[in-house]
Amino acid sequence: MRDDLDEILLNETEIQRRLNELAGEIQRDYAGRDLMLVGVLTGSVMFIADLLRRLPMPLRLDYIGVSSYHGATRSTGELIVTKALKLDVRGRDVLVVDDILDTGLTLAKIREMIQKLGPRSLKFAVFLEKDVPHQDNFQADYVGFHIPNKFVVGYGLDYQERYRNLPYVGTLKPSVYESDRPVL
Ligand code: 5GP
Ligand code: MG
């Protein structure tokens, strides 16, 4: 798999070091609070697992699954929920955890959905933030790394459902896209 990568943007060591800092901030900010982490499937799995083991405090964990409405273009911003929350967020301090803030459509929509359920507070942690304008000027409260506007894989992020298991982040060689048949 390493052979398919062009440039490594973030290596394992710098990712793990940054996670120590982020977890420290979160632990301080949520001390004594009723923290509930909500991971956004599937890209957040690596990030949330690494965060969790660094948060030695009482917390709950749930997942939400969303997908762009099939057939709709991204610009409509239509999302369907593929996995609903299981736990009650009412009165809880909810921290949504996702892999990457790109257009912001996904997180703006999730914010709208969860806000209606009456959490005590609602914040967002993203592993990566792309250097592009975001929907409704969406801002994450915790950001692992800022990256240029390139398509990246690894550390939970996929290309056609592959490369999520790489412990680092990089871009793919153009030959990978060229050799792939479109998945319908
Ligand atoms: P949004 O555009 O709504 O902010 O991001 C939606 C989703 O698109 C992200 O959660 C992520 O799954 C995917 N995405 C956005 N940018 C990238 C990227 O550079 N690489 C990969 N693999 N997925 C991305
Ligand atoms: Mg995602």
mmCIF file of C-alpha atoms and ligand atoms in Angstrom:
data_model
loop_
_atom_site.group_PDB
_atom_site.id
_atom_site.type_symbol
_atom_site.label_atom_id
_atom_site.label_comp_id
_atom_site.label_asym_id
_atom_site.label_seq_id
_atom_site.Cartn_x
_atom_site.Cartn_y
_atom_site.Cartn_z
ATOM 1 C CA MET A 1 0.000 0.000 0.000
ATOM 2 C CA ARG A 2 2.875 2.358 0.756
ATOM 3 C CA ASP A 3 3.874 2.060 -2.902
ATOM 4 C CA ASP A 4 0.567 3.637 -3.929
ATOM 5 C CA LEU A 5 1.361 6.844 -2.042
ATOM 6 C CA ASP A 6 2.930 9.869 -3.588
ATOM 7 C CA GLU A 7 3.699 12.256 -0.733
ATOM 8 C CA ILE A 8 3.450 11.612 3.022
ATOM 9 C CA LEU A 9 1.902 14.719 4.579
ATOM 10 C CA LEU A 10 1.807 13.549 8.202
ATOM 11 C CA ASN A 11 3.868 10.737 9.660
ATOM 12 C CA GLU A 12 2.962 8.482 12.559
ATOM 13 C CA THR A 13 5.178 10.239 15.072
ATOM 14 C CA GLU A 14 3.828 13.720 14.441
ATOM 15 C CA ILE A 15 0.255 12.443 14.489
ATOM 16 C CA GLN A 16 0.703 10.724 17.854
ATOM 17 C CA ARG A 17 2.461 13.772 19.309
ATOM 18 C CA ARG A 18 -0.339 16.093 18.221
ATOM 19 C CA LEU A 19 -2.931 13.714 19.670
ATOM 20 C CA ASN A 20 -1.312 14.035 23.092
ATOM 21 C CA GLU A 21 -1.810 17.807 22.877
ATOM 22 C CA LEU A 22 -5.395 17.581 21.637
ATOM 23 C CA ALA A 23 -6.396 15.033 24.280
ATOM 24 C CA GLY A 24 -4.834 17.259 26.946
ATOM 25 C CA GLU A 25 -6.948 20.211 25.790
ATOM 26 C CA ILE A 26 -10.128 18.137 25.696
ATOM 27 C CA GLN A 27 -9.461 16.668 29.115
ATOM 28 C CA ARG A 28 -8.967 20.139 30.606
ATOM 29 C CA ASP A 29 -12.015 21.627 28.863
ATOM 30 C CA TYR A 30 -14.362 18.792 29.870
ATOM 31 C CA ALA A 31 -13.134 18.136 33.418
ATOM 32 C CA GLY A 32 -16.142 17.412 35.625
ATOM 33 C CA ARG A 33 -18.548 17.515 32.669
ATOM 34 C CA ASP A 34 -20.837 14.852 31.244
ATOM 35 C CA LEU A 35 -18.816 14.162 28.100
ATOM 36 C CA MET A 36 -20.291 12.189 25.238
ATOM 37 C CA LEU A 37 -18.108 11.537 22.182
ATOM 38 C CA VAL A 38 -19.895 10.973 18.886
ATOM 39 C CA GLY A 39 -17.732 9.527 16.120
ATOM 40 C CA VAL A 40 -18.792 10.061 12.522
ATOM 41 C CA LEU A 41 -18.555 6.763 10.619
ATOM 42 C CA THR A 42 -16.356 5.533 9.077
ATOM 43 C CA GLY A 43 -13.459 7.930 8.658
ATOM 44 C CA SER A 44 -13.171 8.878 12.331
ATOM 45 C CA VAL A 45 -12.369 5.375 13.614
ATOM 46 C CA MET A 46 -8.596 5.764 13.884
ATOM 47 C CA PHE A 47 -8.762 9.291 15.313
ATOM 48 C CA ILE A 48 -11.412 8.500 17.904
ATOM 49 C CA ALA A 49 -9.656 5.297 19.025
ATOM 50 C CA ASP A 50 -6.386 7.164 19.536
ATOM 51 C CA LEU A 51 -8.177 10.014 21.343
ATOM 52 C CA LEU A 52 -10.159 7.688 23.599
ATOM 53 C CA ARG A 53 -7.148 5.928 25.016
ATOM 54 C CA ARG A 54 -5.728 9.324 25.963
ATOM 55 C CA LEU A 55 -8.827 10.496 27.847
ATOM 56 C CA PRO A 56 -8.704 8.911 31.302
ATOM 57 C CA MET A 57 -12.019 10.412 32.429
ATOM 58 C CA PRO A 58 -15.655 9.288 32.575
ATOM 59 C CA LEU A 59 -17.247 9.544 29.134
ATOM 60 C CA ARG A 60 -19.755 7.897 26.860
ATOM 61 C CA LEU A 61 -19.178 6.873 23.243
ATOM 62 C CA ASP A 62 -21.634 6.703 20.391
ATOM 63 C CA TYR A 63 -21.465 6.748 16.605
ATOM 64 C CA ILE A 64 -23.464 8.426 13.887
ATOM 65 C CA GLY A 65 -23.428 7.379 10.251
ATOM 66 C CA VAL A 66 -24.230 9.722 7.393
ATOM 67 C CA SER A 67 -23.910 9.442 3.671
ATOM 68 C CA SER A 68 -24.430 11.851 0.789
ATOM 69 C CA TYR A 69 -27.854 11.247 -0.670
ATOM 70 C CA HIS A 70 -27.324 8.782 -3.515
ATOM 71 C CA GLY A 71 -27.606 10.465 -6.878
ATOM 72 C CA ALA A 72 -27.625 13.961 -5.471
ATOM 73 C CA THR A 73 -24.683 16.211 -6.165
ATOM 74 C CA ARG A 74 -22.640 17.324 -3.165
ATOM 75 C CA SER A 75 -23.854 20.872 -3.619
ATOM 76 C CA THR A 76 -27.412 19.984 -2.579
ATOM 77 C CA GLY A 77 -25.988 19.037 0.819
ATOM 78 C CA GLU A 78 -28.531 16.266 1.200
ATOM 79 C CA LEU A 79 -27.480 13.646 3.707
ATOM 80 C CA ILE A 80 -29.096 10.418 4.745
ATOM 81 C CA VAL A 81 -28.554 8.932 8.186
ATOM 82 C CA THR A 82 -27.177 5.402 7.841
ATOM 83 C CA LYS A 83 -26.644 4.861 11.587
ATOM 84 C CA ALA A 84 -28.670 6.829 14.118
ATOM 85 C CA LEU A 85 -27.415 7.721 17.585
ATOM 86 C CA LYS A 86 -28.160 5.088 20.201
ATOM 87 C CA LEU A 87 -27.586 7.179 23.319
ATOM 88 C CA ASP A 88 -29.623 10.150 24.500
ATOM 89 C CA VAL A 89 -27.715 13.415 24.065
ATOM 90 C CA ARG A 90 -30.189 15.607 25.980
ATOM 91 C CA GLY A 91 -28.388 17.567 28.676
ATOM 92 C CA ARG A 92 -25.005 16.068 27.744
ATOM 93 C CA ASP A 93 -21.794 17.764 26.639
ATOM 94 C CA VAL A 94 -21.469 16.369 23.146
ATOM 95 C CA LEU A 95 -18.195 16.363 21.215
ATOM 96 C CA VAL A 96 -18.555 15.207 17.610
ATOM 97 C CA VAL A 97 -15.371 13.638 16.223
ATOM 98 C CA ASP A 98 -14.717 13.426 12.492
ATOM 99 C CA ASP A 99 -11.839 12.718 10.159
ATOM 100 C CA ILE A 100 -11.791 15.862 8.039
ATOM 101 C CA LEU A 101 -13.475 19.216 7.613
ATOM 102 C CA ASP A 102 -13.638 19.865 3.891
ATOM 103 C CA THR A 103 -16.702 21.643 2.471
ATOM 104 C CA GLY A 104 -18.283 21.452 5.938
ATOM 105 C CA LEU A 105 -21.570 20.124 4.532
ATOM 106 C CA THR A 106 -21.435 16.984 6.665
ATOM 107 C CA LEU A 107 -20.661 18.644 9.959
ATOM 108 C CA ALA A 108 -23.035 21.576 9.400
ATOM 109 C CA LYS A 109 -25.807 19.040 8.853
ATOM 110 C CA ILE A 110 -24.827 16.947 11.866
ATOM 111 C CA ARG A 111 -24.753 20.103 13.991
ATOM 112 C CA GLU A 112 -28.301 20.887 12.901
ATOM 113 C CA MET A 113 -29.481 17.331 13.658
ATOM 114 C CA ILE A 114 -27.889 17.021 17.093
ATOM 115 C CA GLN A 115 -28.735 20.573 18.181
ATOM 116 C CA LYS A 116 -32.431 19.703 17.878
ATOM 117 C CA LEU A 117 -31.960 16.907 20.427
ATOM 118 C CA GLY A 118 -31.113 19.382 23.192
ATOM 119 C CA PRO A 119 -27.503 18.730 24.241
ATOM 120 C CA ARG A 120 -26.066 20.904 27.010
ATOM 121 C CA SER A 121 -23.206 21.823 24.697
ATOM 122 C CA LEU A 122 -22.122 20.787 21.213
ATOM 123 C CA LYS A 123 -18.572 21.003 19.908
ATOM 124 C CA PHE A 124 -16.551 19.508 17.054
ATOM 125 C CA ALA A 125 -13.136 17.879 16.844
ATOM 126 C CA VAL A 126 -11.628 17.095 13.460
ATOM 127 C CA PHE A 127 -8.377 15.340 12.739
ATOM 128 C CA LEU A 128 -7.791 17.418 9.597
ATOM 129 C CA GLU A 129 -9.062 20.733 8.300
ATOM 130 C CA LYS A 130 -8.629 21.550 4.632
ATOM 131 C CA ASP A 131 -7.656 25.032 3.629
ATOM 132 C CA VAL A 132 -10.945 25.794 1.801
ATOM 133 C CA PRO A 133 -14.057 27.834 2.694
ATOM 134 C CA HIS A 134 -16.569 25.834 4.767
ATOM 135 C CA GLN A 135 -20.361 25.686 4.681
ATOM 136 C CA ASP A 136 -21.971 28.421 6.846
ATOM 137 C CA ASN A 137 -18.427 29.382 7.874
ATOM 138 C CA PHE A 138 -18.304 26.173 9.908
ATOM 139 C CA GLN A 139 -15.531 26.178 12.503
ATOM 140 C CA ALA A 140 -14.262 23.167 14.424
ATOM 141 C CA ASP A 141 -13.379 23.624 18.098
ATOM 142 C CA TYR A 142 -10.424 21.216 17.985
ATOM 143 C CA VAL A 143 -8.292 20.687 14.881
ATOM 144 C CA GLY A 144 -5.466 18.162 14.628
ATOM 145 C CA PHE A 145 -3.779 19.543 11.528
ATOM 146 C CA HIS A 146 -4.467 22.061 8.787
ATOM 147 C CA ILE A 147 -3.707 20.688 5.329
ATOM 148 C CA PRO A 148 -3.722 22.098 1.784
ATOM 149 C CA ASN A 149 -6.617 21.356 -0.544
ATOM 150 C CA LYS A 150 -5.452 17.909 -1.680
ATOM 151 C CA PHE A 151 -7.197 14.544 -1.577
ATOM 152 C CA VAL A 152 -5.582 12.545 1.216
ATOM 153 C CA VAL A 153 -5.823 8.964 2.464
ATOM 154 C CA GLY A 154 -4.771 7.067 5.570
ATOM 155 C CA TYR A 155 -5.474 7.301 9.286
ATOM 156 C CA GLY A 156 -9.144 6.469 8.671
ATOM 157 C CA LEU A 157 -9.492 8.269 5.350
ATOM 158 C CA ASP A 158 -10.196 6.128 2.301
ATOM 159 C CA TYR A 159 -10.062 6.048 -1.445
ATOM 160 C CA GLN A 160 -12.753 3.646 -2.628
ATOM 161 C CA GLU A 161 -12.831 2.145 0.889
ATOM 162 C CA ARG A 162 -9.121 1.334 0.913
ATOM 163 C CA TYR A 163 -6.130 2.847 2.769
ATOM 164 C CA ARG A 164 -8.077 3.559 6.009
ATOM 165 C CA ASN A 165 -5.658 1.343 7.941
ATOM 166 C CA LEU A 166 -2.521 3.331 7.127
ATOM 167 C CA PRO A 167 -1.230 4.906 10.363
ATOM 168 C CA TYR A 168 -0.096 8.031 8.463
ATOM 169 C CA VAL A 169 -1.599 10.485 5.932
ATOM 170 C CA GLY A 170 -0.582 10.969 2.338
ATOM 171 C CA THR A 171 -1.652 11.610 -1.222
ATOM 172 C CA LEU A 172 -2.050 8.898 -3.840
ATOM 173 C CA LYS A 173 0.017 8.551 -6.981
ATOM 174 C CA PRO A 174 -1.915 9.578 -10.106
ATOM 175 C CA SER A 175 -1.411 6.023 -11.435
ATOM 176 C CA VAL A 176 -3.684 4.687 -8.653
ATOM 177 C CA TYR A 177 -6.614 6.749 -9.924
ATOM 178 C CA GLU A 178 -5.856 5.900 -13.530
ATOM 179 C CA SER A 179 -5.706 2.148 -12.938
ATOM 180 C CA ASP A 180 -8.945 2.011 -10.963
ATOM 181 C CA ARG A 181 -12.183 1.123 -12.629
ATOM 182 C CA PRO A 182 -15.019 3.334 -11.421
ATOM 183 C CA VAL A 183 -17.034 1.738 -8.605
ATOM 184 C CA LEU A 184 -20.755 2.027 -9.272
HETATM 185 P P1 5GP B 1 -17.270 17.629 3.877
HETATM 186 O O1 5GP B 1 -16.983 18.039 2.458
HETATM 187 O O2 5GP B 1 -18.741 17.436 4.100
HETATM 188 O O3 5GP B 1 -16.644 18.579 4.866
HETATM 189 O O4 5GP B 1 -16.566 16.232 4.081
HETATM 190 C C1 5GP B 1 -17.298 15.068 3.870
HETATM 191 C C2 5GP B 1 -16.475 13.841 3.928
HETATM 192 O O5 5GP B 1 -15.763 13.751 2.707
HETATM 193 C C3 5GP B 1 -15.428 13.716 5.008
HETATM 194 O O6 5GP B 1 -15.925 13.289 6.258
HETATM 195 C C4 5GP B 1 -14.555 12.649 4.396
HETATM 196 O O7 5GP B 1 -15.101 11.372 4.671
HETATM 197 C C5 5GP B 1 -14.643 12.968 2.921
HETATM 198 N N1 5GP B 1 -13.450 13.719 2.488
HETATM 199 C C6 5GP B 1 -13.301 15.049 2.339
HETATM 200 N N2 5GP B 1 -12.045 15.343 1.939
HETATM 201 C C7 5GP B 1 -11.398 14.147 1.848
HETATM 202 C C8 5GP B 1 -10.056 13.761 1.485
HETATM 203 O O8 5GP B 1 -9.160 14.561 1.175
HETATM 204 N N3 5GP B 1 -9.784 12.436 1.501
HETATM 205 C C9 5GP B 1 -10.705 11.490 1.832
HETATM 206 N N4 5GP B 1 -10.308 10.227 1.809
HETATM 207 N N5 5GP B 1 -11.968 11.809 2.185
HETATM 208 C C10 5GP B 1 -12.300 13.129 2.194
HETATM 209 MG MG MG B 2 -16.542 11.299 6.922
#
